[in-house]
Short mmCIF file of C-alpha atoms and ligand atoms in Angstrom, two decimals:
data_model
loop_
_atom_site.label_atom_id
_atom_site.label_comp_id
_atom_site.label_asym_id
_atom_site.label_seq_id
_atom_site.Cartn_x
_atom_site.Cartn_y
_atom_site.Cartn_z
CA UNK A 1 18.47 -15.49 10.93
CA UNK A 2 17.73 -14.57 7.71
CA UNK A 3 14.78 -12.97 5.73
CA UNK A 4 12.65 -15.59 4.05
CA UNK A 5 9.18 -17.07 2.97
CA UNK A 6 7.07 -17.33 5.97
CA UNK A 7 9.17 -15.10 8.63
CA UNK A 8 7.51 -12.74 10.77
CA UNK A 9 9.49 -9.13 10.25
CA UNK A 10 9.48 -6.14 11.49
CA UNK A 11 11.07 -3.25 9.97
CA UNK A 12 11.41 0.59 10.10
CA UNK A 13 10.84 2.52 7.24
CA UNK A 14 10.69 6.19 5.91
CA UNK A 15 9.00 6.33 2.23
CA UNK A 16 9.18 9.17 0.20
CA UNK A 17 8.48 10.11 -3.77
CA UNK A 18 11.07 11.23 -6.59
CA UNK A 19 10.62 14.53 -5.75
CA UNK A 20 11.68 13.64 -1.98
CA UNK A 21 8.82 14.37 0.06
CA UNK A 22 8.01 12.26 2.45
CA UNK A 23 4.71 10.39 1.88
CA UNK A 24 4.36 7.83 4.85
CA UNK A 25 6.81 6.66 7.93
CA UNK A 26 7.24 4.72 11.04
CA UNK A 27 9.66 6.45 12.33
CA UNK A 28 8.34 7.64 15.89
CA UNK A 29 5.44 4.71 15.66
CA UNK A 30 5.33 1.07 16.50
CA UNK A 31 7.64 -0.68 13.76
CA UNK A 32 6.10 -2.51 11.04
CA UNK A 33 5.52 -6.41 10.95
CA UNK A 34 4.59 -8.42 8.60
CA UNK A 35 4.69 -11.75 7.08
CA UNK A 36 7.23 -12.08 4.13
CA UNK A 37 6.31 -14.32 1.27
CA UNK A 38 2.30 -13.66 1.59
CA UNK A 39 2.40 -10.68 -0.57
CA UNK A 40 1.23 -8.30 2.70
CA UNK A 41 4.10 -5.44 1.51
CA UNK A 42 4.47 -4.23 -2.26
CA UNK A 43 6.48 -6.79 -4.25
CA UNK A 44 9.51 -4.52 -4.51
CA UNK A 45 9.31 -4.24 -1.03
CA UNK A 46 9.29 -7.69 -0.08
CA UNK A 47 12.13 -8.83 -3.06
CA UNK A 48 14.50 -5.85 -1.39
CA UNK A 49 13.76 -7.68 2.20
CA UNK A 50 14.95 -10.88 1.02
CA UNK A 51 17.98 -12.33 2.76
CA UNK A 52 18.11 -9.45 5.21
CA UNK A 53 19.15 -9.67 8.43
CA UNK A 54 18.22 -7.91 11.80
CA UNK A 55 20.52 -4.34 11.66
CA UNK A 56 20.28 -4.23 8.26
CA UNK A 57 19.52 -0.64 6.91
CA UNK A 58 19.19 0.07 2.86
CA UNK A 59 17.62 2.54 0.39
CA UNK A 60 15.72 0.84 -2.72
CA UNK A 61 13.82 2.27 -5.63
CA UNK A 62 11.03 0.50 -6.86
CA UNK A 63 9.37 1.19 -9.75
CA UNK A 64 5.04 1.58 -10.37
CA UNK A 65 5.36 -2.03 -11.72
CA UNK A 66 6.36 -3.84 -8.66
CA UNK A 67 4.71 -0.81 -6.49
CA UNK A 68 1.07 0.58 -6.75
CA UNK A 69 0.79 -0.25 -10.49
CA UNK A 70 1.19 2.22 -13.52
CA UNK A 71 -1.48 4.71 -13.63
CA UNK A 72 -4.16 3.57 -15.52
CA UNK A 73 -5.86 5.89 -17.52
CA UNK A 74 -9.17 3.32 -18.16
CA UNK A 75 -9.96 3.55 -14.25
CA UNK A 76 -10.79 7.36 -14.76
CA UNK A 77 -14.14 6.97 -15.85
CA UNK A 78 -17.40 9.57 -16.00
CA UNK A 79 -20.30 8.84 -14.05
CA UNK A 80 -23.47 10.25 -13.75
CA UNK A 81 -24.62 11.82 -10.21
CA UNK A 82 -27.63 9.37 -10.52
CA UNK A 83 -24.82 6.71 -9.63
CA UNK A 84 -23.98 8.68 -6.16
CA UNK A 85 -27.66 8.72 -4.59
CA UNK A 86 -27.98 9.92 -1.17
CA UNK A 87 -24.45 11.91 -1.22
CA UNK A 88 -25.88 15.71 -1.36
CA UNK A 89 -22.90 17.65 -2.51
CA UNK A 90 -20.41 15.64 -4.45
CA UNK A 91 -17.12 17.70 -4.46
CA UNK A 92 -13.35 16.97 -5.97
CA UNK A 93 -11.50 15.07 -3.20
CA UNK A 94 -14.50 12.99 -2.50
CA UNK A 95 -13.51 9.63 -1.81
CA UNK A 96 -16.26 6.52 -2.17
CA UNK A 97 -16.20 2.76 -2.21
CA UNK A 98 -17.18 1.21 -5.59
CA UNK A 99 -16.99 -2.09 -8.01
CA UNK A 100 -16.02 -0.28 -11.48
CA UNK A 101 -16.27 -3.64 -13.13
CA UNK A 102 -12.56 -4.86 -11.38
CA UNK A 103 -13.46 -5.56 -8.10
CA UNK A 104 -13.79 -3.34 -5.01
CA UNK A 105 -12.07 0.10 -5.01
CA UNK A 106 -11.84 3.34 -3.85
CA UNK A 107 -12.75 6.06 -6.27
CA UNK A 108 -12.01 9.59 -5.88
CA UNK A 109 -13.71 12.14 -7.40
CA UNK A 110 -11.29 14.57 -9.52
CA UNK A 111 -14.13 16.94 -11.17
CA UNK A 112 -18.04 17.43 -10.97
CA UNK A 113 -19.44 18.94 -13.97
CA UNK A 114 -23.37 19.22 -14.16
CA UNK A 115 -24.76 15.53 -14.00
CA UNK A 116 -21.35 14.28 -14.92
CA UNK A 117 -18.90 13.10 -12.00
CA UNK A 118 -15.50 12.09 -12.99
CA UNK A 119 -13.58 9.26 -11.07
CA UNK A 120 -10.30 8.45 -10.81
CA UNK A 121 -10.05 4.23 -9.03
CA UNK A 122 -6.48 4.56 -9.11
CA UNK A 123 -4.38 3.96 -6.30
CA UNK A 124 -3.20 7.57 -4.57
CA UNK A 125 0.40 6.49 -5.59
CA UNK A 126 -0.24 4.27 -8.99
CA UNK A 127 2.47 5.50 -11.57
CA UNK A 128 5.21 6.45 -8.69
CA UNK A 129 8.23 4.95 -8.10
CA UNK A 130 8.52 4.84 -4.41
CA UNK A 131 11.92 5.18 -2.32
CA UNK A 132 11.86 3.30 0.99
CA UNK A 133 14.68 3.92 3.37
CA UNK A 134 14.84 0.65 5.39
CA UNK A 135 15.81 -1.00 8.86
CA UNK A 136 15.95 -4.57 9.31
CA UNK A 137 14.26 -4.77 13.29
CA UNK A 138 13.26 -8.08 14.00
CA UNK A 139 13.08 -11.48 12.41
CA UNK A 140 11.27 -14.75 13.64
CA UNK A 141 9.37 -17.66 12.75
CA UNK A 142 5.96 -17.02 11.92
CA UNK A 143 3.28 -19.34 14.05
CA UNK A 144 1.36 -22.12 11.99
CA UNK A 145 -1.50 -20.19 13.28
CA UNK A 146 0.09 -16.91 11.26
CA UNK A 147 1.22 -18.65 8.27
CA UNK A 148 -2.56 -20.32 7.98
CA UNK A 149 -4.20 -17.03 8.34
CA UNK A 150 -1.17 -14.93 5.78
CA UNK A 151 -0.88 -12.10 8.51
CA UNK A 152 0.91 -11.76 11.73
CA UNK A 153 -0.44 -11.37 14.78
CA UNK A 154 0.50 -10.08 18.40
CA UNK A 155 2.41 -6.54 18.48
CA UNK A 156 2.09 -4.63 15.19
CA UNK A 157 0.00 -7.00 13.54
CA UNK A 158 -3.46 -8.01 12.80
CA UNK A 159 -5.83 -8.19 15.62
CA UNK A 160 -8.47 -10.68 15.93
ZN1 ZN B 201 -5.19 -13.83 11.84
#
């Protein structure tokens, strides 16, 4: 069985940055599942999966593009503290929920400077190409329950 638009999959994967460090794994945790053709994986991701079958283990490089996006210099925006009501000590590293115009996001706040807070509603890894190290676990048919909701459900996936 093969890797294609609406199977469930479940896969193994260690993810780390161009400079090699490790950003996120499931290595030691429940595998990851998910359904392939629903967009629930980064595009590059999901392409590399295509085709794939159970044992198979590869290395690909994707790019910001078909990642987390370039980094986007217009979602770094100044804001005043009048925005941020009821938050009594707005520090660097600060992460909030907002609508910047774009839909909903999470902001974090890179530097406070009087009345002026600076956000950046970038994703944490928008402009890096990521390398996943990959293992092909498990492949089946996703349920017409699964494929009408675009997640998986039952062991590592969404729980309703
Ligand atoms: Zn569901």
């Amino acid at each position: 069985m093969q890797i294609t638009d609406k199977m469930a999959v479940s896969i193994h994967y260690t993810l780390t940055n161009d400079q090699g460090e490790v950003l996120d794994s499931s290595i030691g945790n429940e595998a990851l599942s998910y359904l392939h053709g629903m967009g629930n994986i980064i595009t590059g991701l999901e392409q590399a999966l295509l085709n794939k079958v159970v044992g198979d283990k590869f290395k690909v490089r994707i790019e910001p593009e078909d990642g987390y996006g370039a980094f986007d210099e217009s979602k770094v925006q100044v804001l005043a503290r009048e925005l941020f009501s009821g938050v009594d000590a707005i520090e660097p590293g600060m992460q909030f929920h907002a609508d910047l115009g774009e839909g909903h996001s999470v902001i974090t706040v890179i530097n406070v400077e009087g009345d002026e807070i600076t956000v950046d509603a970038n994703h944490p890894l928008a402009g890096e190409a990521l390398i996943f190290d990959v293992e092909v676990m498990a492949i089946r048919p996703a349920s017409a329950e699964e494929i009408a909701h675009g997640h998986i459900h039952g062991e590592g996936g969404h729980h309703h």
